[in-house]
mmCIF file with all atom_site columns, C-alpha atoms in Angstrom:
data_model
loop_
_atom_site.group_PDB
_atom_site.id
_atom_site.type_symbol
_atom_site.label_atom_id
_atom_site.label_alt_id
_atom_site.label_comp_id
_atom_site.label_asym_id
_atom_site.label_entity_id
_atom_site.label_seq_id
_atom_site.pdbx_PDB_ins_code
_atom_site.Cartn_x
_atom_site.Cartn_y
_atom_site.Cartn_z
_atom_site.occupancy
_atom_site.B_iso_or_equiv
_atom_site.pdbx_formal_charge
_atom_site.auth_seq_id
_atom_site.auth_comp_id
_atom_site.auth_asym_id
_atom_site.auth_atom_id
_atom_site.pdbx_PDB_model_num
ATOM 1   C CA . LEU M 1 1   ? -0.229  9.445   12.673  1.00 57.00 ? 123 LEU M CA 1
ATOM 2   C CA . ALA M 1 2   ? -2.055  6.567   14.272  1.00 64.00 ? 124 ALA M CA 1
ATOM 3   C CA . LYS M 1 3   ? 0.175   3.523   14.752  1.00 81.00 ? 125 LYS M CA 1
ATOM 4   C CA . THR M 1 4   ? -1.260  0.086   14.145  1.00 90.00 ? 126 THR M CA 1
ATOM 5   C CA . THR M 1 5   ? -0.363  -3.236  15.739  1.00 92.00 ? 127 THR M CA 1
ATOM 6   C CA . GLN M 1 6   ? -1.238  -6.588  14.197  1.00 95.00 ? 128 GLN M CA 1
ATOM 7   C CA . PRO M 1 7   ? -0.174  -10.184 14.818  1.00 96.00 ? 129 PRO M CA 1
ATOM 8   C CA . ILE M 1 8   ? 2.869   -11.043 12.723  1.00 95.00 ? 130 ILE M CA 1
ATOM 9   C CA . SER M 1 9   ? 1.421   -14.287 11.415  1.00 96.00 ? 131 SER M CA 1
ATOM 10  C CA . MET M 1 10  ? -1.593  -16.598 11.567  1.00 97.00 ? 132 MET M CA 1
ATOM 11  C CA . ASP M 1 11  ? -2.405  -20.067 10.293  1.00 97.00 ? 133 ASP M CA 1
ATOM 12  C CA . SER M 1 12  ? -5.841  -21.381 9.398   1.00 97.00 ? 134 SER M CA 1
ATOM 13  C CA . TYR M 1 13  ? -7.341  -24.445 7.772   1.00 97.00 ? 135 TYR M CA 1
ATOM 14  C CA . GLU M 1 14  ? -9.306  -24.190 4.584   1.00 97.00 ? 136 GLU M CA 1
ATOM 15  C CA . GLY M 1 15  ? -12.983 -23.492 5.061   1.00 96.00 ? 137 GLY M CA 1
ATOM 16  C CA . GLN M 1 16  ? -12.575 -21.780 8.424   1.00 97.00 ? 138 GLN M CA 1
ATOM 17  C CA . GLU M 1 17  ? -13.425 -18.204 9.277   1.00 97.00 ? 139 GLU M CA 1
ATOM 18  C CA . VAL M 1 18  ? -10.364 -16.070 9.985   1.00 98.00 ? 140 VAL M CA 1
ATOM 19  C CA . ASN M 1 19  ? -10.385 -12.982 12.178  1.00 98.00 ? 141 ASN M CA 1
ATOM 20  C CA . ILE M 1 20  ? -7.406  -10.631 12.145  1.00 97.00 ? 142 ILE M CA 1
ATOM 21  C CA . THR M 1 21  ? -7.404  -7.912  14.768  1.00 96.00 ? 143 THR M CA 1
ATOM 22  C CA . CYS M 1 22  ? -5.606  -4.597  14.484  1.00 95.00 ? 144 CYS M CA 1
ATOM 23  C CA . SER M 1 23  ? -4.981  -2.253  17.415  1.00 95.00 ? 145 SER M CA 1
ATOM 24  C CA . HIS M 1 24  ? -4.932  1.496   16.847  1.00 92.00 ? 146 HIS M CA 1
ATOM 25  C CA . ASN M 1 25  ? -5.170  3.102   20.262  1.00 93.00 ? 147 ASN M CA 1
ATOM 26  C CA . ASN M 1 26  ? -4.451  6.676   19.124  1.00 89.00 ? 148 ASN M CA 1
ATOM 27  C CA . ILE M 1 27  ? -6.871  6.770   16.214  1.00 90.00 ? 149 ILE M CA 1
ATOM 28  C CA . ALA M 1 28  ? -8.062  10.313  15.485  1.00 87.00 ? 150 ALA M CA 1
ATOM 29  C CA . THR M 1 29  ? -11.603 11.516  14.939  1.00 87.00 ? 151 THR M CA 1
ATOM 30  C CA . ASN M 1 30  ? -11.171 11.902  11.177  1.00 83.00 ? 152 ASN M CA 1
ATOM 31  C CA . ASP M 1 31  ? -9.322  8.623   10.654  1.00 86.00 ? 153 ASP M CA 1
ATOM 32  C CA . TYR M 1 32  ? -10.738 5.751   8.644   1.00 88.00 ? 154 TYR M CA 1
ATOM 33  C CA . ILE M 1 33  ? -9.612  2.125   8.871   1.00 91.00 ? 155 ILE M CA 1
ATOM 34  C CA . THR M 1 34  ? -8.596  0.412   5.648   1.00 92.00 ? 156 THR M CA 1
ATOM 35  C CA . TRP M 1 35  ? -7.428  -3.144  5.022   1.00 95.00 ? 157 TRP M CA 1
ATOM 36  C CA . TYR M 1 36  ? -5.278  -4.322  2.140   1.00 96.00 ? 158 TYR M CA 1
ATOM 37  C CA . GLN M 1 37  ? -4.190  -7.766  0.922   1.00 97.00 ? 159 GLN M CA 1
ATOM 38  C CA . GLN M 1 38  ? -0.810  -8.416  -0.681  1.00 96.00 ? 160 GLN M CA 1
ATOM 39  C CA . PHE M 1 39  ? 0.400   -11.479 -2.561  1.00 94.00 ? 161 PHE M CA 1
ATOM 40  C CA . PRO M 1 40  ? 4.142   -12.029 -3.153  1.00 88.00 ? 162 PRO M CA 1
ATOM 41  C CA . SER M 1 41  ? 5.657   -9.760  -5.816  1.00 85.00 ? 163 SER M CA 1
ATOM 42  C CA . GLN M 1 42  ? 2.392   -7.866  -6.292  1.00 91.00 ? 164 GLN M CA 1
ATOM 43  C CA . GLY M 1 43  ? 1.094   -4.551  -5.044  1.00 93.00 ? 165 GLY M CA 1
ATOM 44  C CA . PRO M 1 44  ? -1.390  -4.507  -2.165  1.00 94.00 ? 166 PRO M CA 1
ATOM 45  C CA . ARG M 1 45  ? -5.051  -4.715  -3.079  1.00 95.00 ? 167 ARG M CA 1
ATOM 46  C CA . PHE M 1 46  ? -7.859  -2.882  -1.283  1.00 94.00 ? 168 PHE M CA 1
ATOM 47  C CA . ILE M 1 47  ? -10.187 -5.176  0.660   1.00 96.00 ? 169 ILE M CA 1
ATOM 48  C CA . ILE M 1 48  ? -12.470 -3.089  2.847   1.00 95.00 ? 170 ILE M CA 1
ATOM 49  C CA . GLN M 1 49  ? -12.749 0.246   4.619   1.00 91.00 ? 171 GLN M CA 1
ATOM 50  C CA . GLY M 1 50  ? -14.800 1.521   7.510   1.00 92.00 ? 172 GLY M CA 1
ATOM 51  C CA . TYR M 1 51  ? -15.237 4.222   10.117  1.00 91.00 ? 173 TYR M CA 1
ATOM 52  C CA . LYS M 1 52  ? -17.374 2.601   12.802  1.00 90.00 ? 174 LYS M CA 1
ATOM 53  C CA . THR M 1 53  ? -19.621 -0.413  13.569  1.00 91.00 ? 175 THR M CA 1
ATOM 54  C CA . LYS M 1 54  ? -19.692 -3.025  10.815  1.00 95.00 ? 176 LYS M CA 1
ATOM 55  C CA . VAL M 1 55  ? -18.986 -2.986  7.117   1.00 95.00 ? 177 VAL M CA 1
ATOM 56  C CA . THR M 1 56  ? -19.483 -5.962  4.822   1.00 95.00 ? 178 THR M CA 1
ATOM 57  C CA . ASN M 1 57  ? -18.687 -6.545  1.178   1.00 95.00 ? 179 ASN M CA 1
ATOM 58  C CA . GLU M 1 58  ? -18.435 -9.578  -1.060  1.00 94.00 ? 180 GLU M CA 1
ATOM 59  C CA . VAL M 1 59  ? -14.954 -10.384 0.217   1.00 93.00 ? 181 VAL M CA 1
ATOM 60  C CA . ALA M 1 60  ? -14.849 -9.625  3.942   1.00 97.00 ? 182 ALA M CA 1
ATOM 61  C CA . SER M 1 61  ? -16.417 -7.971  6.951   1.00 97.00 ? 183 SER M CA 1
ATOM 62  C CA . LEU M 1 62  ? -14.906 -5.289  9.135   1.00 97.00 ? 184 LEU M CA 1
ATOM 63  C CA . PHE M 1 63  ? -15.936 -4.929  12.762  1.00 97.00 ? 185 PHE M CA 1
ATOM 64  C CA . ILE M 1 64  ? -15.133 -1.711  14.605  1.00 97.00 ? 186 ILE M CA 1
ATOM 65  C CA . PRO M 1 65  ? -16.117 -1.274  18.280  1.00 96.00 ? 187 PRO M CA 1
ATOM 66  C CA . ALA M 1 66  ? -17.543 1.956   19.596  1.00 96.00 ? 188 ALA M CA 1
ATOM 67  C CA . ASP M 1 67  ? -14.212 3.249   20.929  1.00 96.00 ? 189 ASP M CA 1
ATOM 68  C CA . ARG M 1 68  ? -12.571 2.566   17.516  1.00 95.00 ? 190 ARG M CA 1
ATOM 69  C CA . LYS M 1 69  ? -9.299  1.615   19.202  1.00 95.00 ? 191 LYS M CA 1
ATOM 70  C CA . SER M 1 70  ? -9.226  -1.677  17.350  1.00 96.00 ? 192 SER M CA 1
ATOM 71  C CA . SER M 1 71  ? -10.769 -3.326  14.329  1.00 96.00 ? 193 SER M CA 1
ATOM 72  C CA . THR M 1 72  ? -11.216 -6.901  13.163  1.00 97.00 ? 194 THR M CA 1
ATOM 73  C CA . LEU M 1 73  ? -11.067 -8.116  9.590   1.00 98.00 ? 195 LEU M CA 1
ATOM 74  C CA . SER M 1 74  ? -13.161 -11.240 9.129   1.00 98.00 ? 196 SER M CA 1
ATOM 75  C CA . LEU M 1 75  ? -12.602 -13.538 6.153   1.00 97.00 ? 197 LEU M CA 1
ATOM 76  C CA . PRO M 1 76  ? -15.335 -16.169 5.798   1.00 94.00 ? 198 PRO M CA 1
ATOM 77  C CA . ARG M 1 77  ? -14.436 -19.710 4.765   1.00 94.00 ? 199 ARG M CA 1
ATOM 78  C CA . VAL M 1 78  ? -10.862 -19.071 3.642   1.00 97.00 ? 200 VAL M CA 1
ATOM 79  C CA . SER M 1 79  ? -9.278  -20.963 0.766   1.00 96.00 ? 201 SER M CA 1
ATOM 80  C CA . LEU M 1 80  ? -5.644  -21.584 -0.151  1.00 97.00 ? 202 LEU M CA 1
ATOM 81  C CA . SER M 1 81  ? -5.741  -18.513 -2.400  1.00 96.00 ? 203 SER M CA 1
ATOM 82  C CA . ASP M 1 82  ? -6.315  -16.312 0.658   1.00 97.00 ? 204 ASP M CA 1
ATOM 83  C CA . THR M 1 83  ? -2.734  -16.965 1.772   1.00 97.00 ? 205 THR M CA 1
ATOM 84  C CA . ALA M 1 84  ? -1.285  -13.455 1.757   1.00 97.00 ? 206 ALA M CA 1
ATOM 85  C CA . VAL M 1 85  ? -0.167  -10.569 3.941   1.00 96.00 ? 207 VAL M CA 1
ATOM 86  C CA . TYR M 1 86  ? -2.969  -8.407  5.308   1.00 97.00 ? 208 TYR M CA 1
ATOM 87  C CA . TYR M 1 87  ? -2.334  -4.788  6.266   1.00 95.00 ? 209 TYR M CA 1
ATOM 88  C CA . CYS M 1 88  ? -4.396  -2.530  8.470   1.00 93.00 ? 210 CYS M CA 1
ATOM 89  C CA . LEU M 1 89  ? -4.032  1.204   7.826   1.00 91.00 ? 211 LEU M CA 1
ATOM 90  C CA . VAL M 1 90  ? -5.467  4.093   9.773   1.00 88.00 ? 212 VAL M CA 1
ATOM 91  C CA . GLY M 1 91  ? -5.541  7.523   8.237   1.00 83.00 ? 213 GLY M CA 1
ATOM 92  C CA . ASP M 1 92  ? -7.382  10.725  7.538   1.00 78.00 ? 214 ASP M CA 1
ATOM 93  C CA . LEU M 1 93  ? -9.094  10.474  4.187   1.00 69.00 ? 215 LEU M CA 1
ATOM 94  C CA . GLY M 1 94  ? -9.718  14.184  4.094   1.00 64.00 ? 216 GLY M CA 1
ATOM 95  C CA . VAL M 1 95  ? -8.241  16.430  1.456   1.00 54.00 ? 217 VAL M CA 1
ATOM 96  C CA . GLY M 1 96  ? -4.468  16.457  1.857   1.00 53.00 ? 218 GLY M CA 1
ATOM 97  C CA . GLY M 1 97  ? -4.529  13.660  4.399   1.00 56.00 ? 219 GLY M CA 1
ATOM 98  C CA . ASN M 1 98  ? -3.056  11.003  2.192   1.00 59.00 ? 220 ASN M CA 1
ATOM 99  C CA . GLN M 1 99  ? 0.122   9.996   3.944   1.00 62.00 ? 221 GLN M CA 1
ATOM 100 C CA . PHE M 1 100 ? -0.642  6.277   3.930   1.00 79.00 ? 222 PHE M CA 1
ATOM 101 C CA . TYR M 1 101 ? 1.820   4.378   6.080   1.00 80.00 ? 223 TYR M CA 1
ATOM 102 C CA . PHE M 1 102 ? 1.874   0.590   6.170   1.00 84.00 ? 224 PHE M CA 1
ATOM 103 C CA . GLY M 1 103 ? 2.850   -1.488  9.204   1.00 83.00 ? 225 GLY M CA 1
ATOM 104 C CA . THR M 1 104 ? 4.306   -4.974  9.226   1.00 86.00 ? 226 THR M CA 1
ATOM 105 C CA . GLY M 1 105 ? 1.011   -6.638  8.373   1.00 94.00 ? 227 GLY M CA 1
ATOM 106 C CA . THR M 1 106 ? -0.230  -10.132 9.236   1.00 96.00 ? 228 THR M CA 1
ATOM 107 C CA . SER M 1 107 ? 1.005   -13.044 7.157   1.00 96.00 ? 229 SER M CA 1
ATOM 108 C CA . LEU M 1 108 ? -1.900  -15.483 6.835   1.00 98.00 ? 230 LEU M CA 1
ATOM 109 C CA . THR M 1 109 ? -1.178  -19.036 5.766   1.00 98.00 ? 231 THR M CA 1
ATOM 110 C CA . VAL M 1 110 ? -4.128  -21.214 4.818   1.00 97.00 ? 232 VAL M CA 1
ATOM 111 C CA . ILE M 1 111 ? -3.458  -24.914 5.290   1.00 96.00 ? 233 ILE M CA 1
ATOM 112 C CA . PRO M 1 112 ? -5.193  -27.630 3.235   1.00 94.00 ? 234 PRO M CA 1
ATOM 113 C CA . GLU P 2 1   ? -5.364  -5.407  -14.609 1.00 58.00 ? 241 GLU P CA 1
ATOM 114 C CA . THR P 2 2   ? -5.143  -2.994  -11.684 1.00 67.00 ? 242 THR P CA 1
ATOM 115 C CA . GLY P 2 3   ? -5.516  0.283   -13.586 1.00 93.00 ? 243 GLY P CA 1
ATOM 116 C CA . VAL P 2 4   ? -1.985  1.188   -12.542 1.00 96.00 ? 244 VAL P CA 1
ATOM 117 C CA . THR P 2 5   ? 0.776   0.030   -14.886 1.00 96.00 ? 245 THR P CA 1
ATOM 118 C CA . GLN P 2 6   ? 4.428   -0.042  -13.949 1.00 97.00 ? 246 GLN P CA 1
ATOM 119 C CA . THR P 2 7   ? 7.364   -0.606  -16.297 1.00 97.00 ? 247 THR P CA 1
ATOM 120 C CA . PRO P 2 8   ? 9.694   -2.334  -16.376 1.00 97.00 ? 248 PRO P CA 1
ATOM 121 C CA . ARG P 2 9   ? 8.635   -5.290  -14.219 1.00 96.00 ? 249 ARG P CA 1
ATOM 122 C CA . HIS P 2 10  ? 12.244  -6.226  -13.575 1.00 97.00 ? 250 HIS P CA 1
ATOM 123 C CA . LEU P 2 11  ? 15.406  -4.117  -13.708 1.00 96.00 ? 251 LEU P CA 1
ATOM 124 C CA . VAL P 2 12  ? 19.034  -4.955  -13.026 1.00 96.00 ? 252 VAL P CA 1
ATOM 125 C CA . MET P 2 13  ? 21.426  -2.044  -12.873 1.00 93.00 ? 253 MET P CA 1
ATOM 126 C CA . GLY P 2 14  ? 24.951  -1.318  -11.806 1.00 91.00 ? 254 GLY P CA 1
ATOM 127 C CA . MET P 2 15  ? 25.775  1.264   -9.191  1.00 89.00 ? 255 MET P CA 1
ATOM 128 C CA . THR P 2 16  ? 26.975  3.764   -11.798 1.00 88.00 ? 256 THR P CA 1
ATOM 129 C CA . ASN P 2 17  ? 23.948  3.438   -14.091 1.00 89.00 ? 257 ASN P CA 1
ATOM 130 C CA . LYS P 2 18  ? 21.061  5.835   -14.514 1.00 94.00 ? 258 LYS P CA 1
ATOM 131 C CA . LYS P 2 19  ? 17.635  4.366   -15.064 1.00 95.00 ? 259 LYS P CA 1
ATOM 132 C CA . SER P 2 20  ? 14.015  5.390   -14.670 1.00 97.00 ? 260 SER P CA 1
ATOM 133 C CA . LEU P 2 21  ? 10.926  3.615   -13.427 1.00 98.00 ? 261 LEU P CA 1
ATOM 134 C CA . LYS P 2 22  ? 7.620   4.524   -15.012 1.00 98.00 ? 262 LYS P CA 1
ATOM 135 C CA . CYS P 2 23  ? 4.104   4.442   -13.627 1.00 98.00 ? 263 CYS P CA 1
ATOM 136 C CA . GLU P 2 24  ? 0.878   5.223   -15.450 1.00 97.00 ? 264 GLU P CA 1
ATOM 137 C CA . GLN P 2 25  ? -2.607  5.208   -14.016 1.00 96.00 ? 265 GLN P CA 1
ATOM 138 C CA . HIS P 2 26  ? -5.781  4.957   -16.054 1.00 93.00 ? 266 HIS P CA 1
ATOM 139 C CA . LEU P 2 27  ? -8.206  5.666   -13.210 1.00 92.00 ? 267 LEU P CA 1
ATOM 140 C CA . GLY P 2 28  ? -8.533  9.432   -13.413 1.00 91.00 ? 268 GLY P CA 1
ATOM 141 C CA . HIS P 2 29  ? -6.906  9.817   -9.996  1.00 90.00 ? 269 HIS P CA 1
ATOM 142 C CA . ASN P 2 30  ? -5.194  12.977  -8.845  1.00 88.00 ? 270 ASN P CA 1
ATOM 143 C CA . ALA P 2 31  ? -2.710  11.595  -6.327  1.00 89.00 ? 271 ALA P CA 1
ATOM 144 C CA . MET P 2 32  ? 0.222   9.274   -7.010  1.00 92.00 ? 272 MET P CA 1
ATOM 145 C CA . TYR P 2 33  ? 2.698   7.591   -4.702  1.00 93.00 ? 273 TYR P CA 1
ATOM 146 C CA . TRP P 2 34  ? 6.009   5.745   -4.700  1.00 96.00 ? 274 TRP P CA 1
ATOM 147 C CA . TYR P 2 35  ? 6.603   3.012   -2.136  1.00 95.00 ? 275 TYR P CA 1
ATOM 148 C CA . LYS P 2 36  ? 9.669   0.853   -1.536  1.00 96.00 ? 276 LYS P CA 1
ATOM 149 C CA . GLN P 2 37  ? 9.346   -2.703  -0.232  1.00 95.00 ? 277 GLN P CA 1
ATOM 150 C CA . SER P 2 38  ? 12.525  -4.485  0.775   1.00 93.00 ? 278 SER P CA 1
ATOM 151 C CA . ALA P 2 39  ? 12.587  -8.199  1.474   1.00 87.00 ? 279 ALA P CA 1
ATOM 152 C CA . LYS P 2 40  ? 10.515  -9.093  4.529   1.00 77.00 ? 280 LYS P CA 1
ATOM 153 C CA . LYS P 2 41  ? 9.976   -5.422  5.419   1.00 83.00 ? 281 LYS P CA 1
ATOM 154 C CA . PRO P 2 42  ? 6.875   -3.236  5.426   1.00 86.00 ? 282 PRO P CA 1
ATOM 155 C CA . LEU P 2 43  ? 6.150   -0.873  2.580   1.00 90.00 ? 283 LEU P CA 1
ATOM 156 C CA . GLU P 2 44  ? 7.979   2.427   2.995   1.00 92.00 ? 284 GLU P CA 1
ATOM 157 C CA . LEU P 2 45  ? 6.268   5.541   1.674   1.00 91.00 ? 285 LEU P CA 1
ATOM 158 C CA . MET P 2 46  ? 8.775   7.514   -0.409  1.00 94.00 ? 286 MET P CA 1
ATOM 159 C CA . PHE P 2 47  ? 6.940   10.279  -2.253  1.00 93.00 ? 287 PHE P CA 1
ATOM 160 C CA . VAL P 2 48  ? 3.414   11.642  -2.622  1.00 90.00 ? 288 VAL P CA 1
ATOM 161 C CA . TYR P 2 49  ? 2.147   13.840  -5.427  1.00 90.00 ? 289 TYR P CA 1
ATOM 162 C CA . ASN P 2 50  ? -1.188  15.654  -5.413  1.00 83.00 ? 290 ASN P CA 1
ATOM 163 C CA . PHE P 2 51  ? -2.268  17.268  -8.678  1.00 81.00 ? 291 PHE P CA 1
ATOM 164 C CA . LYS P 2 52  ? 1.361   17.021  -9.923  1.00 80.00 ? 292 LYS P CA 1
ATOM 165 C CA . GLU P 2 53  ? 2.742   18.771  -6.846  1.00 82.00 ? 293 GLU P CA 1
ATOM 166 C CA . GLN P 2 54  ? 4.999   16.883  -4.458  1.00 83.00 ? 294 GLN P CA 1
ATOM 167 C CA . THR P 2 55  ? 3.442   16.961  -1.001  1.00 80.00 ? 295 THR P CA 1
ATOM 168 C CA . GLU P 2 56  ? 5.528   14.337  0.771   1.00 79.00 ? 296 GLU P CA 1
ATOM 169 C CA . ASN P 2 57  ? 9.190   13.396  0.666   1.00 81.00 ? 297 ASN P CA 1
ATOM 170 C CA . ASN P 2 58  ? 9.781   10.851  3.373   1.00 79.00 ? 298 ASN P CA 1
ATOM 171 C CA . SER P 2 59  ? 13.514  11.549  3.892   1.00 86.00 ? 299 SER P CA 1
ATOM 172 C CA . VAL P 2 60  ? 14.432  9.758   0.702   1.00 93.00 ? 300 VAL P CA 1
ATOM 173 C CA . PRO P 2 61  ? 18.081  9.974   -0.455  1.00 94.00 ? 301 PRO P CA 1
ATOM 174 C CA . SER P 2 62  ? 18.705  12.277  -3.401  1.00 94.00 ? 302 SER P CA 1
ATOM 175 C CA . ARG P 2 63  ? 19.799  9.355   -5.595  1.00 95.00 ? 303 ARG P CA 1
ATOM 176 C CA . PHE P 2 64  ? 16.035  8.811   -5.998  1.00 96.00 ? 304 PHE P CA 1
ATOM 177 C CA . SER P 2 65  ? 14.444  11.633  -7.978  1.00 95.00 ? 305 SER P CA 1
ATOM 178 C CA . PRO P 2 66  ? 10.699  11.620  -8.660  1.00 96.00 ? 306 PRO P CA 1
ATOM 179 C CA . GLU P 2 67  ? 8.956   13.369  -11.513 1.00 96.00 ? 307 GLU P CA 1
ATOM 180 C CA . CYS P 2 68  ? 5.236   13.842  -12.067 1.00 95.00 ? 308 CYS P CA 1
ATOM 181 C CA . PRO P 2 69  ? 4.585   15.562  -15.417 1.00 94.00 ? 309 PRO P CA 1
ATOM 182 C CA . ASN P 2 70  ? 0.808   15.125  -15.132 1.00 92.00 ? 310 ASN P CA 1
ATOM 183 C CA . SER P 2 71  ? -1.713  13.406  -12.889 1.00 89.00 ? 311 SER P CA 1
ATOM 184 C CA . SER P 2 72  ? -1.543  10.181  -14.904 1.00 94.00 ? 312 SER P CA 1
ATOM 185 C CA . HIS P 2 73  ? 2.202   9.634   -15.019 1.00 96.00 ? 313 HIS P CA 1
ATOM 186 C CA . LEU P 2 74  ? 4.861   9.263   -12.374 1.00 97.00 ? 314 LEU P CA 1
ATOM 187 C CA . PHE P 2 75  ? 8.546   8.530   -12.797 1.00 98.00 ? 315 PHE P CA 1
ATOM 188 C CA . LEU P 2 76  ? 11.310  7.576   -10.405 1.00 98.00 ? 316 LEU P CA 1
ATOM 189 C CA . HIS P 2 77  ? 14.734  8.466   -11.731 1.00 97.00 ? 317 HIS P CA 1
ATOM 190 C CA . LEU P 2 78  ? 17.569  6.409   -10.281 1.00 96.00 ? 318 LEU P CA 1
ATOM 191 C CA . HIS P 2 79  ? 21.290  7.196   -10.248 1.00 94.00 ? 319 HIS P CA 1
ATOM 192 C CA . THR P 2 80  ? 24.322  5.926   -8.361  1.00 93.00 ? 320 THR P CA 1
ATOM 193 C CA . LEU P 2 81  ? 22.253  3.464   -6.368  1.00 94.00 ? 321 LEU P CA 1
ATOM 194 C CA . GLN P 2 82  ? 23.603  1.135   -3.705  1.00 94.00 ? 322 GLN P CA 1
ATOM 195 C CA . PRO P 2 83  ? 23.031  -2.619  -3.408  1.00 94.00 ? 323 PRO P CA 1
ATOM 196 C CA . GLU P 2 84  ? 20.781  -1.996  -0.390  1.00 93.00 ? 324 GLU P CA 1
ATOM 197 C CA . ASP P 2 85  ? 18.431  -0.112  -2.707  1.00 96.00 ? 325 ASP P CA 1
ATOM 198 C CA . SER P 2 86  ? 17.465  -3.444  -4.267  1.00 96.00 ? 326 SER P CA 1
ATOM 199 C CA . ALA P 2 87  ? 13.749  -3.841  -3.587  1.00 96.00 ? 327 ALA P CA 1
ATOM 200 C CA . LEU P 2 88  ? 10.275  -3.921  -5.077  1.00 96.00 ? 328 LEU P CA 1
ATOM 201 C CA . TYR P 2 89  ? 9.239   -0.386  -6.004  1.00 97.00 ? 329 TYR P CA 1
ATOM 202 C CA . LEU P 2 90  ? 5.495   0.096   -6.008  1.00 97.00 ? 330 LEU P CA 1
ATOM 203 C CA . CYS P 2 91  ? 3.466   2.894   -7.507  1.00 97.00 ? 331 CYS P CA 1
ATOM 204 C CA . ALA P 2 92  ? -0.038  3.706   -6.321  1.00 95.00 ? 332 ALA P CA 1
ATOM 205 C CA . SER P 2 93  ? -2.745  6.223   -7.034  1.00 93.00 ? 333 SER P CA 1
ATOM 206 C CA . SER P 2 94  ? -5.834  7.490   -5.289  1.00 89.00 ? 334 SER P CA 1
ATOM 207 C CA . GLY P 2 95  ? -8.721  9.688   -6.264  1.00 84.00 ? 335 GLY P CA 1
ATOM 208 C CA . THR P 2 96  ? -11.155 12.009  -4.580  1.00 72.00 ? 336 THR P CA 1
ATOM 209 C CA . THR P 2 97  ? -14.437 10.713  -3.237  1.00 65.00 ? 337 THR P CA 1
ATOM 210 C CA . LEU P 2 98  ? -17.754 12.507  -3.382  1.00 62.00 ? 338 LEU P CA 1
ATOM 211 C CA . ARG P 2 99  ? -17.051 13.658  0.194   1.00 62.00 ? 339 ARG P CA 1
ATOM 212 C CA . GLY P 2 100 ? -13.916 15.382  -1.037  1.00 60.00 ? 340 GLY P CA 1
ATOM 213 C CA . GLY P 2 101 ? -11.575 12.963  0.679   1.00 64.00 ? 341 GLY P CA 1
ATOM 214 C CA . ASN P 2 102 ? -9.189  10.349  -0.659  1.00 68.00 ? 342 ASN P CA 1
ATOM 215 C CA . SER P 2 103 ? -10.228 7.004   -2.083  1.00 80.00 ? 343 SER P CA 1
ATOM 216 C CA . PRO P 2 104 ? -8.286  3.838   -1.176  1.00 87.00 ? 344 PRO P CA 1
ATOM 217 C CA . LEU P 2 105 ? -4.953  3.250   -2.849  1.00 91.00 ? 345 LEU P CA 1
ATOM 218 C CA . HIS P 2 106 ? -4.711  1.378   -6.146  1.00 93.00 ? 346 HIS P CA 1
ATOM 219 C CA . PHE P 2 107 ? -1.317  -0.240  -6.628  1.00 95.00 ? 347 PHE P CA 1
ATOM 220 C CA . GLY P 2 108 ? 0.606   -1.411  -9.649  1.00 96.00 ? 348 GLY P CA 1
ATOM 221 C CA . ASN P 2 109 ? 2.471   -4.708  -9.526  1.00 94.00 ? 349 ASN P CA 1
ATOM 222 C CA . GLY P 2 110 ? 5.794   -3.021  -9.006  1.00 96.00 ? 350 GLY P CA 1
ATOM 223 C CA . THR P 2 111 ? 9.277   -3.018  -10.477 1.00 97.00 ? 351 THR P CA 1
ATOM 224 C CA . ARG P 2 112 ? 11.687  -5.548  -9.003  1.00 96.00 ? 352 ARG P CA 1
ATOM 225 C CA . LEU P 2 113 ? 15.005  -3.661  -8.879  1.00 97.00 ? 353 LEU P CA 1
ATOM 226 C CA . THR P 2 114 ? 18.339  -5.348  -8.365  1.00 96.00 ? 354 THR P CA 1
ATOM 227 C CA . VAL P 2 115 ? 21.439  -3.189  -7.922  1.00 95.00 ? 355 VAL P CA 1
ATOM 228 C CA . THR P 2 116 ? 24.700  -4.998  -8.583  1.00 92.00 ? 356 THR P CA 1
#
């Protein structure tokens, strides 16, 4: 299983772009990278998923370099409601490959 | 509404009690999961079920007993728990994509369990 490493915490002011980087040096060929957001006393919520290069949706962008040993979640113009813990997961999405292990995540605090 | 419903939201039980947590998913998914999240700790994967069959038991003590009667329902039966078992218990589900792989996890909002 590919292990992930993220910063424990980050602070940002409202309106700024936030980039959270995740390291996954032993990512396997079949592994995808998935990011989740979790608010206190709630279950994590899917944000974005990718395999390589760049993926963008209405919430965030995900940048993955060619070697795939890291990935960066980019949140544009954060607001106070983006204060949450963000988790990076790496795993095989193939049939039977659903042992989804969470790391410590990055606690993002958005400051007014 | 997440599509995954967990009941009860809060539960207080003594160490000699027997209780059950319930999870129901309305997403047509075929895989269901139990996670445990203790205060200020990462989520710990406990059990995985695929098409009602248990495919993962992550060294969970036998005082936690899962049951998956069908692909839409998942239970976690609890007996003789310890105070350190107090945590947020999260249920999740995932489906199968057109590629045949697994979709991202959909979580419920959890059951906050306190063992006294």
